[in-house]
Amino acid sequence: MTSAINYSEDYVNMAPGDVHFEYFRRLGFIPAYDLMALDPMKADTPRDLLAFAAMFEKNKELKVNHKFEYHSPNVDVIGWIVARVSGQPLNKFIADNIWSKLGVEHDAFFITDMNYNPVATGGFNTTLRDFARVGLAMVNNGAYNGEQVFSEQWVKDSFTITKEENAHMMNSVYKDADGAVFDPHLEGYKNFLWVHDSEKNIATFRGVFGQFLYINQEKNVVIASFSSADSASNAARETSKARVQAFESLAESL
C-alpha cells in the first residue's frame, strides 16, 4: 500500500470521470448500465478491472515506498498474480488451498467484475463463524483444523513490522493526531494485516462498513464482527473506533 498511485479511497467524494469513480463502476459497486450495454468484442472501452488497470497513473507529488495509503486496486493486482502463478481462478485457488482446510460450515462466494472475473479487493461473502476460523488459524501461526492453512513463516512475517514499514504508517493520515481517521492502535500494515503491536502479535483484518477480525496471539483471542454501518470508512466512524478499543480492552482483561 505504498505504490503512490493517483487514486483516492474515498467512497463519498467522487464524480463521473474520477479514476476511483470509474474503478468502482467496474467493481459493480456503482451502477454502470452504459458499460453493461457495450459489446466487449467490439468496444475499446475497458469493462473489467484488468483492462481498466492501465488507466491508473502515478501520483507525481508522492514517492513510491514512502507513505501508507490504502488503495483497493493494489489488492486486485495481488489477486491477478495469484491466479496467474497458480493457473487457477482466484475463487478456485482460495477454495482449494484455504477454505476447504478451515473446516468451514458454509460455502463462501466472491463478487465478480463486469466480465465475471472474481474480485480480490472486496465483496467476499461468508458467515461470521467461518470468518472467525480465519482468525483462529492466524492466532495459531497458520494452523487450524489439523491443517497448516497458512504457512507459519508467512503469518510470523505478517505480524513483523520493520522500521521502514512503521515509517510508512507514521507518514499516513492514520497517524495524524488531529485528523478524522487517526488510529492510535496502528503500528503498521503488512500482508493485508493492520498490525497494532508487532511484539505481542496483535492485529486486525478490516473491511469497509464495519467488518473486523481481531487477532491477539499473546492472549490467544479472536473476535469477529460484522456490521452494516451507514458509512464506509471504519477509521472515520466513532462507533468503529470504540469497537476496536473494546476489542483491545476485552483481550487485555483476560
Tab-separated table of C-alpha atoms in Angstrom:
chain	number	residue	atom	x	y	z
A	1	MET	CA	0.000	0.000	0.000
A	2	THR	CA	2.866	2.366	-0.764
A	3	SER	CA	2.507	2.272	-4.547
A	4	ALA	CA	1.805	6.032	-4.778
A	5	ILE	CA	-0.817	5.763	-7.498
A	6	ASN	CA	-3.034	8.753	-8.262
A	7	TYR	CA	-6.130	7.369	-6.602
A	8	SER	CA	-8.377	8.131	-3.646
A	9	GLU	CA	-10.044	5.525	-1.425
A	10	ASP	CA	-12.932	7.943	-0.898
A	11	TYR	CA	-16.369	6.345	-1.043
A	12	VAL	CA	-18.247	9.646	-0.770
A	13	ASN	CA	-16.490	12.416	-2.685
A	14	MET	CA	-16.384	11.135	-6.234
A	15	ALA	CA	-17.717	12.271	-9.581
A	16	PRO	CA	-18.064	10.724	-13.068
A	17	GLY	CA	-14.680	10.731	-14.724
A	18	ASP	CA	-12.705	10.462	-11.481
A	19	VAL	CA	-10.432	7.441	-11.675
A	20	HIS	CA	-11.754	5.991	-8.415
A	21	PHE	CA	-15.359	6.569	-9.535
A	22	GLU	CA	-14.722	4.686	-12.793
A	23	TYR	CA	-12.892	1.972	-10.885
A	24	PHE	CA	-15.851	1.424	-8.571
A	25	ARG	CA	-18.190	1.268	-11.548
A	26	ARG	CA	-16.176	-1.667	-12.861
A	27	LEU	CA	-16.207	-3.296	-9.448
A	28	GLY	CA	-20.006	-3.226	-9.610
A	29	PHE	CA	-20.309	-1.000	-6.545
A	30	ILE	CA	-21.812	1.798	-8.658
A	31	PRO	CA	-24.389	1.132	-11.415
A	32	ALA	CA	-22.783	1.143	-14.861
A	33	TYR	CA	-25.518	0.301	-17.333
A	34	ASP	CA	-23.668	2.035	-20.159
A	35	LEU	CA	-20.714	-0.312	-19.710
A	36	MET	CA	-23.012	-3.318	-19.445
A	37	ALA	CA	-24.547	-2.393	-22.798
A	38	LEU	CA	-21.182	-2.465	-24.590
A	39	ASP	CA	-20.217	-5.445	-26.698
A	40	PRO	CA	-16.835	-6.493	-25.220
A	41	MET	CA	-15.844	-7.997	-28.586
A	42	LYS	CA	-16.279	-4.660	-30.360
A	43	ALA	CA	-15.873	-1.834	-27.829
A	44	ASP	CA	-12.464	-0.467	-26.789
A	45	THR	CA	-13.757	0.948	-23.509
A	46	PRO	CA	-12.366	-1.212	-20.668
A	47	ARG	CA	-15.169	-3.030	-18.854
A	48	ASP	CA	-13.307	-5.291	-16.438
A	49	LEU	CA	-10.758	-4.450	-13.737
A	50	LEU	CA	-7.711	-5.849	-15.521
A	51	ALA	CA	-8.401	-3.851	-18.664
A	52	PHE	CA	-9.063	-0.746	-16.598
A	53	ALA	CA	-5.789	-1.076	-14.635
A	54	ALA	CA	-3.880	0.701	-17.400
A	55	MET	CA	-5.856	3.871	-16.613
A	56	PHE	CA	-4.064	4.374	-13.277
A	57	GLU	CA	-1.159	6.805	-13.125
A	58	LYS	CA	1.480	7.605	-10.514
A	59	ASN	CA	0.881	10.447	-8.090
A	60	LYS	CA	3.517	12.970	-9.164
A	61	GLU	CA	3.598	14.516	-5.694
A	62	LEU	CA	4.356	11.283	-3.855
A	63	LYS	CA	7.323	8.929	-3.805
A	64	VAL	CA	6.875	5.175	-4.039
A	65	ASN	CA	7.527	3.339	-0.734
A	66	HIS	CA	7.148	6.488	1.345
A	67	LYS	CA	3.582	6.768	2.615
A	68	PHE	CA	0.945	4.185	3.505
A	69	GLU	CA	-2.251	4.784	1.539
A	70	TYR	CA	-4.881	2.062	1.436
A	71	HIS	CA	-5.674	1.560	-2.255
A	72	SER	CA	-8.047	-1.202	-3.293
A	73	PRO	CA	-6.551	-1.637	-6.800
A	74	ASN	CA	-3.336	-2.938	-5.198
A	75	VAL	CA	-5.296	-5.909	-3.863
A	76	ASP	CA	-6.645	-6.620	-7.329
A	77	VAL	CA	-3.076	-6.863	-8.606
A	78	ILE	CA	-2.263	-9.465	-5.936
A	79	GLY	CA	-5.355	-11.436	-6.957
A	80	TRP	CA	-4.255	-11.463	-10.591
A	81	ILE	CA	-0.758	-12.609	-9.606
A	82	VAL	CA	-2.187	-15.461	-7.503
A	83	ALA	CA	-4.360	-16.562	-10.424
A	84	ARG	CA	-1.520	-16.307	-12.955
A	85	VAL	CA	1.049	-18.162	-10.822
A	86	SER	CA	-1.359	-20.879	-9.652
A	87	GLY	CA	-3.076	-21.346	-13.003
A	88	GLN	CA	-6.445	-21.211	-11.200
A	89	PRO	CA	-9.154	-18.579	-10.955
A	90	LEU	CA	-8.815	-16.784	-7.623
A	91	ASN	CA	-12.031	-18.262	-6.221
A	92	LYS	CA	-10.864	-21.794	-7.064
A	93	PHE	CA	-7.441	-21.205	-5.512
A	94	ILE	CA	-8.974	-19.913	-2.260
A	95	ALA	CA	-11.457	-22.793	-2.158
A	96	ASP	CA	-8.785	-25.475	-2.648
A	97	ASN	CA	-5.992	-24.025	-0.536
A	98	ILE	CA	-7.717	-22.136	2.277
A	99	TRP	CA	-11.462	-22.552	2.608
A	100	SER	CA	-11.522	-26.346	2.334
A	101	LYS	CA	-8.839	-26.603	5.056
A	102	LEU	CA	-10.663	-24.491	7.635
A	103	GLY	CA	-13.457	-26.970	8.306
A	104	VAL	CA	-15.996	-24.292	7.447
A	105	GLU	CA	-19.723	-24.721	7.969
A	106	HIS	CA	-20.764	-22.860	4.820
A	107	ASP	CA	-19.638	-22.104	1.290
A	108	ALA	CA	-18.396	-18.597	0.612
A	109	PHE	CA	-18.531	-16.643	-2.615
A	110	PHE	CA	-16.789	-13.833	-4.457
A	111	ILE	CA	-18.384	-10.961	-6.285
A	112	THR	CA	-17.169	-10.507	-9.858
A	113	ASP	CA	-16.432	-7.585	-12.091
A	114	MET	CA	-18.418	-6.922	-15.231
A	115	ASN	CA	-16.624	-9.683	-17.144
A	116	TYR	CA	-17.258	-12.224	-14.353
A	117	ASN	CA	-13.706	-12.237	-13.014
A	118	PRO	CA	-13.525	-12.753	-9.217
A	119	VAL	CA	-12.789	-9.539	-7.336
A	120	ALA	CA	-9.938	-9.721	-4.828
A	121	THR	CA	-10.336	-6.348	-3.173
A	122	GLY	CA	-13.779	-6.757	-1.626
A	123	GLY	CA	-17.152	-8.409	-1.718
A	124	PHE	CA	-16.035	-11.776	-0.317
A	125	ASN	CA	-19.128	-13.207	1.378
A	126	THR	CA	-19.082	-15.626	4.279
A	127	THR	CA	-20.700	-16.282	7.643
A	128	LEU	CA	-19.434	-14.895	10.935
A	129	ARG	CA	-18.347	-18.245	12.432
A	130	ASP	CA	-16.399	-19.158	9.299
A	131	PHE	CA	-14.865	-15.689	9.244
A	132	ALA	CA	-13.678	-16.313	12.819
A	133	ARG	CA	-11.983	-19.540	11.701
A	134	VAL	CA	-9.587	-17.474	9.597
A	135	GLY	CA	-8.624	-15.657	12.790
A	136	LEU	CA	-8.175	-18.923	14.677
A	137	ALA	CA	-5.691	-20.035	12.030
A	138	MET	CA	-3.823	-16.733	12.309
A	139	VAL	CA	-3.659	-16.854	16.114
A	140	ASN	CA	-2.145	-20.341	15.842
A	141	ASN	CA	0.571	-19.365	13.317
A	142	GLY	CA	-1.448	-20.625	10.368
A	143	ALA	CA	-2.574	-23.987	11.790
A	144	TYR	CA	-6.221	-24.951	12.288
A	145	ASN	CA	-8.466	-27.992	11.963
A	146	GLY	CA	-5.406	-30.259	11.715
A	147	GLU	CA	-4.177	-28.346	8.658
A	148	GLN	CA	-1.438	-25.792	8.053
A	149	VAL	CA	-3.794	-23.378	6.304
A	150	PHE	CA	-1.287	-20.526	6.025
A	151	SER	CA	2.460	-21.007	6.155
A	152	GLU	CA	3.913	-20.329	9.602
A	153	GLN	CA	6.624	-18.172	8.042
A	154	TRP	CA	4.035	-16.000	6.291
A	155	VAL	CA	1.971	-15.492	9.454
A	156	LYS	CA	5.014	-14.536	11.531
A	157	ASP	CA	6.190	-12.197	8.782
A	158	SER	CA	2.750	-10.575	8.658
A	159	PHE	CA	2.961	-9.607	12.323
A	160	THR	CA	6.527	-8.286	11.940
A	161	ILE	CA	6.718	-4.566	11.188
A	162	THR	CA	10.105	-3.239	10.113
A	163	LYS	CA	11.284	0.306	10.846
A	164	GLU	CA	10.640	1.199	7.213
A	165	GLU	CA	7.099	-0.207	7.307
A	166	ASN	CA	6.405	1.670	10.535
A	167	ALA	CA	7.671	4.851	8.868
A	168	HIS	CA	5.203	4.301	6.018
A	169	MET	CA	2.369	4.207	8.541
A	170	MET	CA	3.684	7.182	10.532
A	171	ASN	CA	3.608	9.219	7.296
A	172	SER	CA	-0.050	8.327	6.718
A	173	VAL	CA	-3.294	10.100	7.640
A	174	TYR	CA	-3.930	7.367	10.212
A	175	LYS	CA	-1.197	8.763	12.474
A	176	ASP	CA	-2.217	12.412	12.235
A	177	ALA	CA	-3.496	13.040	15.762
A	178	ASP	CA	-5.580	15.994	14.555
A	179	GLY	CA	-7.147	14.119	11.635
A	180	ALA	CA	-10.547	12.451	11.401
A	181	VAL	CA	-9.094	8.993	10.794
A	182	PHE	CA	-6.406	8.978	13.475
A	183	ASP	CA	-5.906	5.463	14.825
A	184	PRO	CA	-3.768	5.173	17.976
A	185	HIS	CA	-3.619	1.376	17.676
A	186	LEU	CA	-1.828	1.120	14.336
A	187	GLU	CA	1.865	0.331	14.164
A	188	GLY	CA	1.921	-0.721	10.522
A	189	TYR	CA	0.303	-2.649	7.702
A	190	LYS	CA	1.660	-5.926	6.351
A	191	ASN	CA	0.230	-8.628	4.050
A	192	PHE	CA	-3.333	-7.251	4.368
A	193	LEU	CA	-2.986	-7.189	8.171
A	194	TRP	CA	-3.462	-3.971	10.163
A	195	VAL	CA	-0.840	-4.536	12.859
A	196	HIS	CA	-1.473	-2.973	16.286
A	197	ASP	CA	1.508	-4.445	18.180
A	198	SER	CA	4.252	-6.447	16.491
A	199	GLU	CA	5.762	-7.598	19.809
A	200	LYS	CA	2.544	-9.070	21.202
A	201	ASN	CA	1.278	-10.041	17.712
A	202	ILE	CA	-1.970	-8.099	17.842
A	203	ALA	CA	-3.682	-7.109	14.598
A	204	THR	CA	-6.943	-6.810	12.698
A	205	PHE	CA	-8.286	-7.649	9.294
A	206	ARG	CA	-10.711	-4.879	8.319
A	207	GLY	CA	-13.488	-4.401	5.798
A	208	VAL	CA	-15.500	-1.307	4.999
A	209	PHE	CA	-18.846	-0.669	6.697
A	210	GLY	CA	-17.668	-2.298	9.927
A	211	GLN	CA	-16.179	-5.733	9.285
A	212	PHE	CA	-13.445	-6.675	11.773
A	213	LEU	CA	-11.407	-9.736	12.643
A	214	TYR	CA	-9.365	-9.034	15.779
A	215	ILE	CA	-6.389	-11.343	16.386
A	216	ASN	CA	-4.310	-11.347	19.576
A	217	GLN	CA	-1.681	-14.088	19.704
A	218	GLU	CA	-0.395	-13.109	23.155
A	219	LYS	CA	-3.849	-13.584	24.733
A	220	ASN	CA	-4.980	-16.313	22.304
A	221	VAL	CA	-8.049	-14.232	21.471
A	222	VAL	CA	-10.011	-13.914	18.223
A	223	ILE	CA	-13.038	-11.634	17.834
A	224	ALA	CA	-15.074	-11.479	14.631
A	225	SER	CA	-17.696	-8.832	13.953
A	226	PHE	CA	-19.934	-7.955	11.021
A	227	SER	CA	-21.791	-4.696	10.551
A	228	SER	CA	-23.837	-2.651	8.096
A	229	ALA	CA	-22.837	0.846	9.121
A	230	ASP	CA	-24.175	3.931	7.379
A	231	SER	CA	-20.692	4.996	6.239
A	232	ALA	CA	-17.878	3.048	4.596
A	233	SER	CA	-14.810	4.366	6.414
A	234	ASN	CA	-14.160	2.474	9.631
A	235	ALA	CA	-11.333	4.826	10.525
A	236	ALA	CA	-13.591	7.885	10.475
A	237	ARG	CA	-16.542	6.368	12.358
A	238	GLU	CA	-16.597	6.990	16.114
A	239	THR	CA	-18.561	3.798	16.814
A	240	SER	CA	-15.914	1.845	14.944
A	241	LYS	CA	-13.134	3.406	16.992
A	242	ALA	CA	-14.988	2.419	20.150
A	243	ARG	CA	-15.363	-1.127	18.857
A	244	VAL	CA	-11.623	-1.534	18.282
A	245	GLN	CA	-10.937	-0.153	21.750
A	246	ALA	CA	-13.425	-2.662	23.154
A	247	PHE	CA	-11.549	-5.497	21.417
A	248	GLU	CA	-8.281	-4.333	22.962
A	249	SER	CA	-9.801	-3.875	26.440
A	250	LEU	CA	-11.526	-7.243	26.394
A	251	ALA	CA	-8.353	-9.077	25.396
A	252	GLU	CA	-6.266	-7.178	27.949
A	253	SER	CA	-8.663	-8.179	30.731
A	254	LEU	CA	-8.157	-11.899	30.110
